[in-house]
Amino acid sequence: MTIDMITGKTKIYGIIGFPVHHSLSPIMQNMALHVAGIDGVYVPFAVAPDQLAEAVAGLRALQICGFNVTIPHKVAVMPLLDELAPTAVLAGAVNTVVNQSGRLIGHNTDGDGLIASIVNDLGCQVTGTRVVLIGAGGAARGALAALCRAEASSVVVVNRTLSSVETLLSSFASGFPKTKLRFSAFGEQLSEILPSTDLVINATSLGMAGEKIEGLALALLPDHAKVYDMVYNPAVTPLLRDACAYGLKAVNGFGMLVAQGERAFALWHTKPADSGVMRGALDAFLSSSAKA
Ligand code: NAP
């Protein structure tokens, strides 16, 4: 799609967030639209938190066909929509909105994106797996919902603020009998759990500014254990560096970013994005940015 190809029939999609200029979604969604031959464009919209209701009303009035929702609007957008899909209800957050004949339907593709990336990028099955999930914010909530749906055998949620974990776990307690849920503090209590853990997932923002996760002794993990860091920028966090030093297979959240985008695309266009197109677009963009 070039600017001279935009007509009255061109469908408009987008992403709302604040800030939104750093989002990589326009790169991958526009490339996927182009390759699929869809007459559409995907545009970033910076929406300040106190303007969210007006922005959603505007997107509705403009008949925008669909949009992604990113930080800090994933929870606040929920009451502004007409309907929530089960994925959004369970995750307690919306990252994708579909405009279905004027009705705005909220979905969550983050959780399924995470599971797809764990399977494809880490080579790890989730069903029957013993997981330590670090974090209790929005990303952790989506991850927990997806891990329960994928029937992990246990999930221990670890967080700096334990009261947030208790709140999080109380809403999941009875719905998933196949997944044993409990929480732990960092340090000694976690050290007793790590030797019987198959998969560690970081769902905190620790690592984005080069921070280590204190109180997580990776040396105690069994040799087969794997590490997933949802942070993808920087590509190599201290957690990933340490995991590699201990010989553990570990990946960043790049694959999750791509997989949630592919699922959003499929919801809007009722056909999947061509395989590998979004990942290829991001790889090309990031390598050209690194050279610049
Ligand atoms: P959030 O709701 O703000 O939650 C932040 C989490 O990080 C909380 O558990 C918080 O613990 C913890 N935390 C923050 N600073 C900490 C510190 N100094 N020490 C210990 N814990 C700390 O954020 P979010 O939306 O869940 O996002 C979390 C991360 O996931 C971000 O890095 C985001 O980029 C990433 N993410 C990646 C993808 C992807 O596609 N790869 C998708 C979604 C999110 P407290 O409760 O104690 O404050």
mmCIF file of C-alpha atoms and ligand atoms in Angstrom:
data_model
loop_
_atom_site.group_PDB
_atom_site.id
_atom_site.type_symbol
_atom_site.label_atom_id
_atom_site.label_comp_id
_atom_site.label_asym_id
_atom_site.label_seq_id
_atom_site.Cartn_x
_atom_site.Cartn_y
_atom_site.Cartn_z
ATOM 1 C CA MET A 1 0.000 0.000 0.000
ATOM 2 C CA THR A 2 1.382 3.372 -0.981
ATOM 3 C CA ILE A 3 -0.281 6.682 -0.217
ATOM 4 C CA ASP A 4 -1.705 7.008 -3.757
ATOM 5 C CA MET A 5 -3.523 3.675 -3.286
ATOM 6 C CA ILE A 6 -5.698 4.881 -0.388
ATOM 7 C CA THR A 7 -9.284 5.274 -1.591
ATOM 8 C CA GLY A 8 -12.731 5.593 -0.038
ATOM 9 C CA LYS A 9 -12.843 1.795 0.197
ATOM 10 C CA THR A 10 -9.596 1.400 2.151
ATOM 11 C CA LYS A 11 -10.207 -0.199 5.541
ATOM 12 C CA ILE A 12 -8.531 1.407 8.534
ATOM 13 C CA TYR A 13 -7.068 -0.481 11.486
ATOM 14 C CA GLY A 14 -4.847 0.833 14.255
ATOM 15 C CA ILE A 15 -3.390 0.678 17.730
ATOM 16 C CA ILE A 16 -4.145 2.903 20.726
ATOM 17 C CA GLY A 17 -1.597 3.366 23.511
ATOM 18 C CA PHE A 18 0.288 6.060 25.394
ATOM 19 C CA PRO A 19 2.949 6.471 24.336
ATOM 20 C CA VAL A 20 2.577 4.522 21.108
ATOM 21 C CA HIS A 21 5.460 5.773 18.955
ATOM 22 C CA HIS A 22 7.665 2.832 20.043
ATOM 23 C CA SER A 23 5.084 0.212 18.949
ATOM 24 C CA LEU A 24 6.286 -2.304 16.378
ATOM 25 C CA SER A 25 2.738 -3.388 15.480
ATOM 26 C CA PRO A 26 2.344 -0.949 12.519
ATOM 27 C CA ILE A 27 5.458 -2.458 10.896
ATOM 28 C CA MET A 28 4.219 -6.029 11.050
ATOM 29 C CA GLN A 29 0.483 -5.394 10.472
ATOM 30 C CA ASN A 30 1.020 -3.170 7.408
ATOM 31 C CA MET A 31 3.400 -5.693 5.850
ATOM 32 C CA ALA A 32 0.889 -8.499 6.482
ATOM 33 C CA LEU A 33 -1.923 -6.426 4.895
ATOM 34 C CA HIS A 34 0.272 -5.723 1.875
ATOM 35 C CA VAL A 35 1.324 -9.360 1.377
ATOM 36 C CA ALA A 36 -2.277 -10.585 1.802
ATOM 37 C CA GLY A 37 -3.429 -8.063 -0.841
ATOM 38 C CA ILE A 38 -5.931 -6.471 1.567
ATOM 39 C CA ASP A 39 -6.973 -2.868 0.834
ATOM 40 C CA GLY A 40 -6.243 -1.608 4.355
ATOM 41 C CA VAL A 41 -3.865 0.447 6.485
ATOM 42 C CA TYR A 42 -2.854 0.168 10.161
ATOM 43 C CA VAL A 43 -2.155 3.418 12.003
ATOM 44 C CA PRO A 44 -0.787 4.233 15.505
ATOM 45 C CA PHE A 45 -2.969 6.558 17.629
ATOM 46 C CA ALA A 46 -1.492 8.127 20.786
ATOM 47 C CA VAL A 47 -4.379 8.326 23.264
ATOM 48 C CA ALA A 48 -3.798 9.945 26.673
ATOM 49 C CA PRO A 49 -5.480 8.079 29.556
ATOM 50 C CA ASP A 50 -7.984 10.881 30.219
ATOM 51 C CA GLN A 51 -9.034 10.848 26.555
ATOM 52 C CA LEU A 52 -9.688 7.114 26.250
ATOM 53 C CA ALA A 53 -13.512 7.262 26.270
ATOM 54 C CA GLU A 54 -13.557 10.026 23.634
ATOM 55 C CA ALA A 55 -11.006 8.145 21.532
ATOM 56 C CA VAL A 56 -13.034 4.906 21.558
ATOM 57 C CA ALA A 57 -16.208 6.859 20.694
ATOM 58 C CA GLY A 58 -14.248 8.470 17.839
ATOM 59 C CA LEU A 59 -12.952 5.134 16.532
ATOM 60 C CA ARG A 60 -16.523 3.850 16.597
ATOM 61 C CA ALA A 61 -17.883 6.943 14.800
ATOM 62 C CA LEU A 62 -15.145 6.719 12.161
ATOM 63 C CA GLN A 63 -16.020 3.049 11.587
ATOM 64 C CA ILE A 64 -12.436 1.945 12.168
ATOM 65 C CA CYS A 65 -12.536 -1.787 11.361
ATOM 66 C CA GLY A 66 -10.416 -2.938 14.280
ATOM 67 C CA PHE A 67 -7.668 -1.850 16.629
ATOM 68 C CA ASN A 68 -5.083 -3.111 19.050
ATOM 69 C CA VAL A 69 -4.899 -1.797 22.600
ATOM 70 C CA THR A 70 -1.625 -1.431 24.461
ATOM 71 C CA ILE A 71 -0.283 0.024 27.712
ATOM 72 C CA PRO A 72 -1.933 1.707 29.613
ATOM 73 C CA HIS A 73 -5.414 1.033 28.181
ATOM 74 C CA LYS A 74 -5.763 -2.775 28.188
ATOM 75 C CA VAL A 75 -8.026 -2.862 31.260
ATOM 76 C CA ALA A 76 -9.589 0.622 31.107
ATOM 77 C CA VAL A 77 -10.941 -0.007 27.584
ATOM 78 C CA MET A 78 -13.082 -2.980 28.706
ATOM 79 C CA PRO A 79 -16.207 -1.102 29.930
ATOM 80 C CA LEU A 80 -16.182 1.043 26.778
ATOM 81 C CA LEU A 81 -16.786 -1.964 24.500
ATOM 82 C CA ASP A 82 -20.072 -3.672 23.568
ATOM 83 C CA GLU A 83 -18.985 -7.247 24.206
ATOM 84 C CA LEU A 84 -16.031 -9.216 25.546
ATOM 85 C CA ALA A 85 -14.866 -12.535 24.117
ATOM 86 C CA PRO A 86 -14.070 -15.285 26.667
ATOM 87 C CA THR A 87 -10.323 -14.728 26.116
ATOM 88 C CA ALA A 88 -10.680 -11.113 27.315
ATOM 89 C CA VAL A 89 -12.894 -11.977 30.288
ATOM 90 C CA LEU A 90 -10.453 -14.620 31.505
ATOM 91 C CA ALA A 91 -7.355 -12.480 30.976
ATOM 92 C CA GLY A 92 -9.078 -9.445 32.509
ATOM 93 C CA ALA A 93 -7.688 -7.326 29.672
ATOM 94 C CA VAL A 94 -8.264 -6.520 25.994
ATOM 95 C CA ASN A 95 -5.505 -6.178 23.394
ATOM 96 C CA THR A 96 -7.591 -6.530 20.213
ATOM 97 C CA VAL A 97 -10.941 -4.968 19.269
ATOM 98 C CA VAL A 98 -13.012 -6.119 16.296
ATOM 99 C CA ASN A 99 -15.657 -3.773 14.871
ATOM 100 C CA GLN A 100 -18.486 -6.138 13.948
ATOM 101 C CA SER A 101 -21.120 -4.067 12.119
ATOM 102 C CA GLY A 102 -20.731 -1.212 14.583
ATOM 103 C CA ARG A 103 -20.402 -3.386 17.714
ATOM 104 C CA LEU A 104 -16.968 -3.279 19.327
ATOM 105 C CA ILE A 105 -15.909 -6.747 20.519
ATOM 106 C CA GLY A 106 -12.869 -7.047 22.823
ATOM 107 C CA HIS A 107 -10.531 -10.039 22.583
ATOM 108 C CA ASN A 108 -7.210 -10.985 24.136
ATOM 109 C CA THR A 109 -4.600 -12.614 21.899
ATOM 110 C CA ASP A 110 -1.610 -12.100 24.252
ATOM 111 C CA GLY A 111 -2.149 -15.360 26.151
ATOM 112 C CA ASP A 112 -2.463 -17.566 23.065
ATOM 113 C CA GLY A 113 0.508 -15.681 21.583
ATOM 114 C CA LEU A 114 2.587 -16.581 24.621
ATOM 115 C CA ILE A 115 1.641 -20.272 24.466
ATOM 116 C CA ALA A 116 2.382 -20.407 20.708
ATOM 117 C CA SER A 117 5.793 -18.849 21.272
ATOM 118 C CA ILE A 118 6.619 -21.182 24.171
ATOM 119 C CA VAL A 119 5.780 -24.163 21.946
ATOM 120 C CA ASN A 120 7.431 -22.902 18.730
ATOM 121 C CA ASP A 121 10.409 -20.876 19.968
ATOM 122 C CA LEU A 122 11.254 -22.719 23.169
ATOM 123 C CA GLY A 123 10.210 -26.202 21.998
ATOM 124 C CA CYS A 124 8.310 -26.720 25.245
ATOM 125 C CA GLN A 125 4.840 -28.239 25.694
ATOM 126 C CA VAL A 126 2.711 -26.469 28.291
ATOM 127 C CA THR A 127 0.294 -29.262 29.170
ATOM 128 C CA GLY A 128 1.545 -31.039 32.295
ATOM 129 C CA THR A 129 4.368 -28.533 32.822
ATOM 130 C CA ARG A 130 5.402 -27.121 36.221
ATOM 131 C CA VAL A 131 5.696 -23.368 35.788
ATOM 132 C CA VAL A 132 7.098 -20.507 37.871
ATOM 133 C CA LEU A 133 5.464 -17.275 36.668
ATOM 134 C CA ILE A 134 7.136 -14.060 37.822
ATOM 135 C CA GLY A 135 4.887 -10.995 37.995
ATOM 136 C CA ALA A 136 1.287 -10.162 38.866
ATOM 137 C CA GLY A 137 0.477 -7.304 36.476
ATOM 138 C CA GLY A 138 -1.527 -7.361 33.239
ATOM 139 C CA ALA A 139 0.916 -9.544 31.305
ATOM 140 C CA ALA A 140 1.097 -12.083 34.147
ATOM 141 C CA ARG A 141 -2.682 -12.244 34.372
ATOM 142 C CA GLY A 142 -2.976 -13.006 30.653
ATOM 143 C CA ALA A 143 -0.183 -15.556 30.942
ATOM 144 C CA LEU A 144 -1.834 -17.271 33.911
ATOM 145 C CA ALA A 145 -5.143 -17.523 32.059
ATOM 146 C CA ALA A 146 -3.418 -19.057 29.027
ATOM 147 C CA LEU A 147 -1.329 -21.464 31.147
ATOM 148 C CA CYS A 148 -4.475 -22.670 32.926
ATOM 149 C CA ARG A 149 -6.343 -23.126 29.628
ATOM 150 C CA ALA A 150 -3.342 -25.055 28.257
ATOM 151 C CA GLU A 151 -3.460 -27.265 31.397
ATOM 152 C CA ALA A 152 -0.048 -26.606 32.928
ATOM 153 C CA SER A 153 0.153 -29.005 35.878
ATOM 154 C CA SER A 154 1.138 -26.243 38.336
ATOM 155 C CA VAL A 155 1.817 -22.527 38.321
ATOM 156 C CA VAL A 156 3.640 -20.807 41.177
ATOM 157 C CA VAL A 157 3.190 -17.045 40.887
ATOM 158 C CA VAL A 158 6.048 -14.985 42.332
ATOM 159 C CA ASN A 159 5.880 -11.247 42.765
ATOM 160 C CA ARG A 160 7.451 -8.393 44.728
ATOM 161 C CA THR A 161 4.024 -7.367 46.069
ATOM 162 C CA LEU A 162 2.402 -10.519 47.439
ATOM 163 C CA SER A 163 -1.028 -8.914 47.940
ATOM 164 C CA SER A 164 -1.279 -8.477 44.125
ATOM 165 C CA VAL A 165 -0.680 -12.222 43.668
ATOM 166 C CA GLU A 166 -3.349 -13.121 46.196
ATOM 167 C CA THR A 167 -5.850 -10.931 44.338
ATOM 168 C CA LEU A 168 -4.808 -12.483 41.027
ATOM 169 C CA LEU A 169 -5.021 -16.093 42.217
ATOM 170 C CA SER A 170 -8.362 -15.674 43.991
ATOM 171 C CA SER A 171 -10.095 -15.097 40.645
ATOM 172 C CA PHE A 172 -8.651 -18.304 39.131
ATOM 173 C CA ALA A 173 -8.928 -20.654 42.091
ATOM 174 C CA SER A 174 -11.863 -22.856 41.146
ATOM 175 C CA GLY A 175 -12.087 -22.662 37.338
ATOM 176 C CA PHE A 176 -9.128 -24.884 36.411
ATOM 177 C CA PRO A 177 -8.962 -28.132 38.369
ATOM 178 C CA LYS A 178 -6.068 -29.496 36.231
ATOM 179 C CA THR A 179 -3.705 -26.667 37.228
ATOM 180 C CA LYS A 180 -2.482 -26.358 40.823
ATOM 181 C CA LEU A 181 -2.011 -22.683 41.709
ATOM 182 C CA ARG A 182 -0.016 -21.156 44.539
ATOM 183 C CA PHE A 183 2.201 -18.196 45.240
ATOM 184 C CA SER A 184 5.680 -17.628 46.579
ATOM 185 C CA ALA A 185 7.927 -14.802 47.673
ATOM 186 C CA PHE A 186 11.346 -14.359 46.081
ATOM 187 C CA GLY A 187 14.329 -15.867 47.912
ATOM 188 C CA GLU A 188 14.294 -18.919 50.178
ATOM 189 C CA GLN A 189 10.687 -19.964 49.521
ATOM 190 C CA LEU A 190 11.248 -19.804 45.738
ATOM 191 C CA SER A 191 14.558 -21.686 46.058
ATOM 192 C CA GLU A 192 12.681 -24.697 47.420
ATOM 193 C CA ILE A 193 10.385 -24.689 44.371
ATOM 194 C CA LEU A 194 12.947 -24.209 41.571
ATOM 195 C CA PRO A 195 14.452 -27.755 41.592
ATOM 196 C CA SER A 196 11.034 -29.131 40.577
ATOM 197 C CA THR A 197 10.274 -26.487 37.922
ATOM 198 C CA ASP A 198 10.187 -27.074 34.149
ATOM 199 C CA LEU A 199 9.572 -23.551 32.907
ATOM 200 C CA VAL A 200 10.246 -20.062 34.309
ATOM 201 C CA ILE A 201 8.390 -17.126 32.725
ATOM 202 C CA ASN A 202 9.260 -13.495 33.412
ATOM 203 C CA ALA A 203 6.107 -11.368 33.103
ATOM 204 C CA THR A 204 7.516 -8.328 34.914
ATOM 205 C CA SER A 205 9.144 -5.280 33.377
ATOM 206 C CA LEU A 206 12.445 -6.252 35.032
ATOM 207 C CA GLY A 207 15.104 -6.456 32.323
ATOM 208 C CA MET A 208 13.789 -3.608 30.181
ATOM 209 C CA ALA A 209 16.354 -1.292 31.759
ATOM 210 C CA GLY A 210 18.929 -4.026 32.348
ATOM 211 C CA GLU A 211 17.710 -5.009 35.831
ATOM 212 C CA LYS A 212 18.423 -8.484 37.214
ATOM 213 C CA ILE A 213 15.662 -10.435 38.954
ATOM 214 C CA GLU A 214 16.963 -10.619 42.512
ATOM 215 C CA GLY A 215 16.034 -13.680 44.580
ATOM 216 C CA LEU A 216 15.712 -16.033 41.573
ATOM 217 C CA ALA A 217 18.511 -18.632 41.814
ATOM 218 C CA LEU A 218 18.593 -20.122 38.294
ATOM 219 C CA ALA A 219 21.366 -22.514 39.369
ATOM 220 C CA LEU A 220 18.719 -24.486 41.300
ATOM 221 C CA LEU A 221 16.688 -25.323 38.172
ATOM 222 C CA PRO A 222 17.000 -28.825 36.700
ATOM 223 C CA ASP A 223 19.055 -29.140 33.471
ATOM 224 C CA HIS A 224 15.958 -29.588 31.277
ATOM 225 C CA ALA A 225 14.268 -26.383 32.572
ATOM 226 C CA LYS A 226 13.554 -23.557 30.122
ATOM 227 C CA VAL A 227 13.240 -19.807 30.551
ATOM 228 C CA TYR A 228 10.841 -17.441 28.756
ATOM 229 C CA ASP A 229 11.334 -13.679 29.124
ATOM 230 C CA MET A 230 8.341 -11.660 27.868
ATOM 231 C CA VAL A 231 10.613 -8.630 27.568
ATOM 232 C CA TYR A 232 11.850 -8.306 23.967
ATOM 233 C CA ASN A 233 13.593 -4.948 24.099
ATOM 234 C CA PRO A 234 16.490 -5.299 24.808
ATOM 235 C CA ALA A 235 16.706 -8.636 23.006
ATOM 236 C CA VAL A 236 19.105 -10.046 25.628
ATOM 237 C CA THR A 237 18.163 -9.325 29.237
ATOM 238 C CA PRO A 238 20.236 -10.247 32.317
ATOM 239 C CA LEU A 239 17.769 -13.124 32.898
ATOM 240 C CA LEU A 240 18.438 -14.551 29.425
ATOM 241 C CA ARG A 241 22.187 -14.042 29.787
ATOM 242 C CA ASP A 242 22.197 -15.871 33.147
ATOM 243 C CA ALA A 243 19.987 -18.683 31.825
ATOM 244 C CA CYS A 244 22.392 -19.254 28.908
ATOM 245 C CA ALA A 245 25.355 -19.211 31.311
ATOM 246 C CA TYR A 246 23.695 -22.111 33.184
ATOM 247 C CA GLY A 247 23.102 -23.965 29.898
ATOM 248 C CA LEU A 248 19.322 -23.481 30.005
ATOM 249 C CA LYS A 249 17.331 -22.933 26.799
ATOM 250 C CA ALA A 250 15.897 -19.408 26.925
ATOM 251 C CA VAL A 251 14.112 -16.981 24.566
ATOM 252 C CA ASN A 252 12.803 -13.418 24.706
ATOM 253 C CA GLY A 253 9.229 -12.196 24.055
ATOM 254 C CA PHE A 254 9.731 -11.384 20.369
ATOM 255 C CA GLY A 255 7.867 -14.525 19.285
ATOM 256 C CA MET A 256 4.948 -13.655 21.579
ATOM 257 C CA LEU A 257 4.729 -10.180 20.058
ATOM 258 C CA VAL A 258 4.538 -11.704 16.585
ATOM 259 C CA ALA A 259 2.094 -14.456 17.574
ATOM 260 C CA GLN A 260 -0.361 -12.079 19.295
ATOM 261 C CA GLY A 261 -0.249 -9.873 16.176
ATOM 262 C CA GLU A 262 -0.929 -12.837 13.889
ATOM 263 C CA ARG A 263 -3.957 -13.760 16.005
ATOM 264 C CA ALA A 264 -5.276 -10.181 15.903
ATOM 265 C CA PHE A 265 -4.867 -10.184 12.109
ATOM 266 C CA ALA A 266 -6.831 -13.430 11.834
ATOM 267 C CA LEU A 267 -9.679 -11.953 13.928
ATOM 268 C CA TRP A 268 -9.938 -8.842 11.716
ATOM 269 C CA HIS A 269 -9.486 -10.418 8.320
ATOM 270 C CA THR A 270 -10.956 -13.868 8.992
ATOM 271 C CA LYS A 271 -7.876 -15.405 7.417
ATOM 272 C CA PRO A 272 -4.425 -15.831 8.919
ATOM 273 C CA ALA A 273 -1.463 -13.636 7.986
ATOM 274 C CA ASP A 274 0.906 -15.341 5.552
ATOM 275 C CA SER A 275 3.283 -17.468 7.590
ATOM 276 C CA GLY A 276 6.461 -15.688 8.664
ATOM 277 C CA VAL A 277 5.508 -12.312 7.146
ATOM 278 C CA MET A 278 5.182 -10.413 10.438
ATOM 279 C CA ARG A 279 8.350 -11.923 11.893
ATOM 280 C CA GLY A 280 10.244 -11.159 8.676
ATOM 281 C CA ALA A 281 9.003 -7.533 8.678
ATOM 282 C CA LEU A 282 10.137 -7.021 12.274
ATOM 283 C CA ASP A 283 13.492 -8.731 11.718
ATOM 284 C CA ALA A 284 14.156 -6.480 8.709
ATOM 285 C CA PHE A 285 13.076 -3.342 10.586
ATOM 286 C CA LEU A 286 15.119 -4.124 13.693
ATOM 287 C CA SER A 287 18.257 -5.018 11.759
ATOM 288 C CA SER A 288 18.041 -1.833 9.660
ATOM 289 C CA SER A 289 17.454 0.235 12.856
ATOM 290 C CA ALA A 290 20.494 -1.403 14.469
ATOM 291 C CA LYS A 291 22.679 -0.415 11.487
ATOM 292 C CA ALA A 292 21.355 3.200 11.410
HETATM 293 P P1 NAP B 1 2.434 -4.080 34.692
HETATM 294 O O1 NAP B 1 0.977 -4.415 34.704
HETATM 295 O O2 NAP B 1 2.867 -2.688 34.984
HETATM 296 O O3 NAP B 1 3.140 -5.096 35.756
HETATM 297 C C1 NAP B 1 4.488 -4.937 36.099
HETATM 298 C C2 NAP B 1 4.985 -6.144 36.904
HETATM 299 O O4 NAP B 1 6.405 -5.975 37.080
HETATM 300 C C3 NAP B 1 4.388 -6.281 38.298
HETATM 301 O O5 NAP B 1 4.319 -7.644 38.647
HETATM 302 C C4 NAP B 1 5.433 -5.561 39.177
HETATM 303 O O6 NAP B 1 5.466 -6.005 40.523
HETATM 304 C C5 NAP B 1 6.713 -5.978 38.484
HETATM 305 N N1 NAP B 1 7.788 -5.040 38.746
HETATM 306 C C6 NAP B 1 7.963 -3.818 38.195
HETATM 307 N N2 NAP B 1 9.080 -3.232 38.696
HETATM 308 C C7 NAP B 1 9.614 -4.123 39.585
HETATM 309 C C8 NAP B 1 10.766 -4.100 40.422
HETATM 310 N N3 NAP B 1 11.607 -3.068 40.443
HETATM 311 N N4 NAP B 1 11.030 -5.181 41.187
HETATM 312 C C9 NAP B 1 10.191 -6.265 41.181
HETATM 313 N N5 NAP B 1 9.080 -6.336 40.401
HETATM 314 C C10 NAP B 1 8.792 -5.270 39.623
HETATM 315 O O7 NAP B 1 3.102 -4.434 33.283
HETATM 316 P P2 NAP B 1 2.629 -5.572 32.257
HETATM 317 O O8 NAP B 1 1.685 -5.002 31.276
HETATM 318 O O9 NAP B 1 2.220 -6.748 33.062
HETATM 319 O O10 NAP B 1 3.986 -5.859 31.441
HETATM 320 C C11 NAP B 1 5.069 -6.569 32.041
HETATM 321 C C12 NAP B 1 6.126 -6.881 30.993
HETATM 322 O O11 NAP B 1 5.651 -7.776 30.000
HETATM 323 C C13 NAP B 1 6.624 -5.637 30.226
HETATM 324 O O12 NAP B 1 8.029 -5.723 30.122
HETATM 325 C C14 NAP B 1 5.995 -5.784 28.859
HETATM 326 O O13 NAP B 1 6.798 -5.202 27.842
HETATM 327 C C15 NAP B 1 5.994 -7.309 28.712
HETATM 328 N N6 NAP B 1 4.996 -7.749 27.732
HETATM 329 C C16 NAP B 1 5.444 -8.346 26.603
HETATM 330 C C17 NAP B 1 4.536 -8.779 25.644
HETATM 331 C C18 NAP B 1 5.043 -9.445 24.390
HETATM 332 O O14 NAP B 1 4.296 -9.517 23.391
HETATM 333 N N7 NAP B 1 6.252 -9.977 24.405
HETATM 334 C C19 NAP B 1 3.145 -8.605 25.829
HETATM 335 C C20 NAP B 1 2.713 -7.993 27.012
HETATM 336 C C21 NAP B 1 3.661 -7.550 27.961
HETATM 337 P P3 NAP B 1 4.605 -5.259 41.686
HETATM 338 O O15 NAP B 1 3.244 -5.846 41.628
HETATM 339 O O16 NAP B 1 5.334 -5.598 42.921
HETATM 340 O O17 NAP B 1 4.636 -3.795 41.350
#
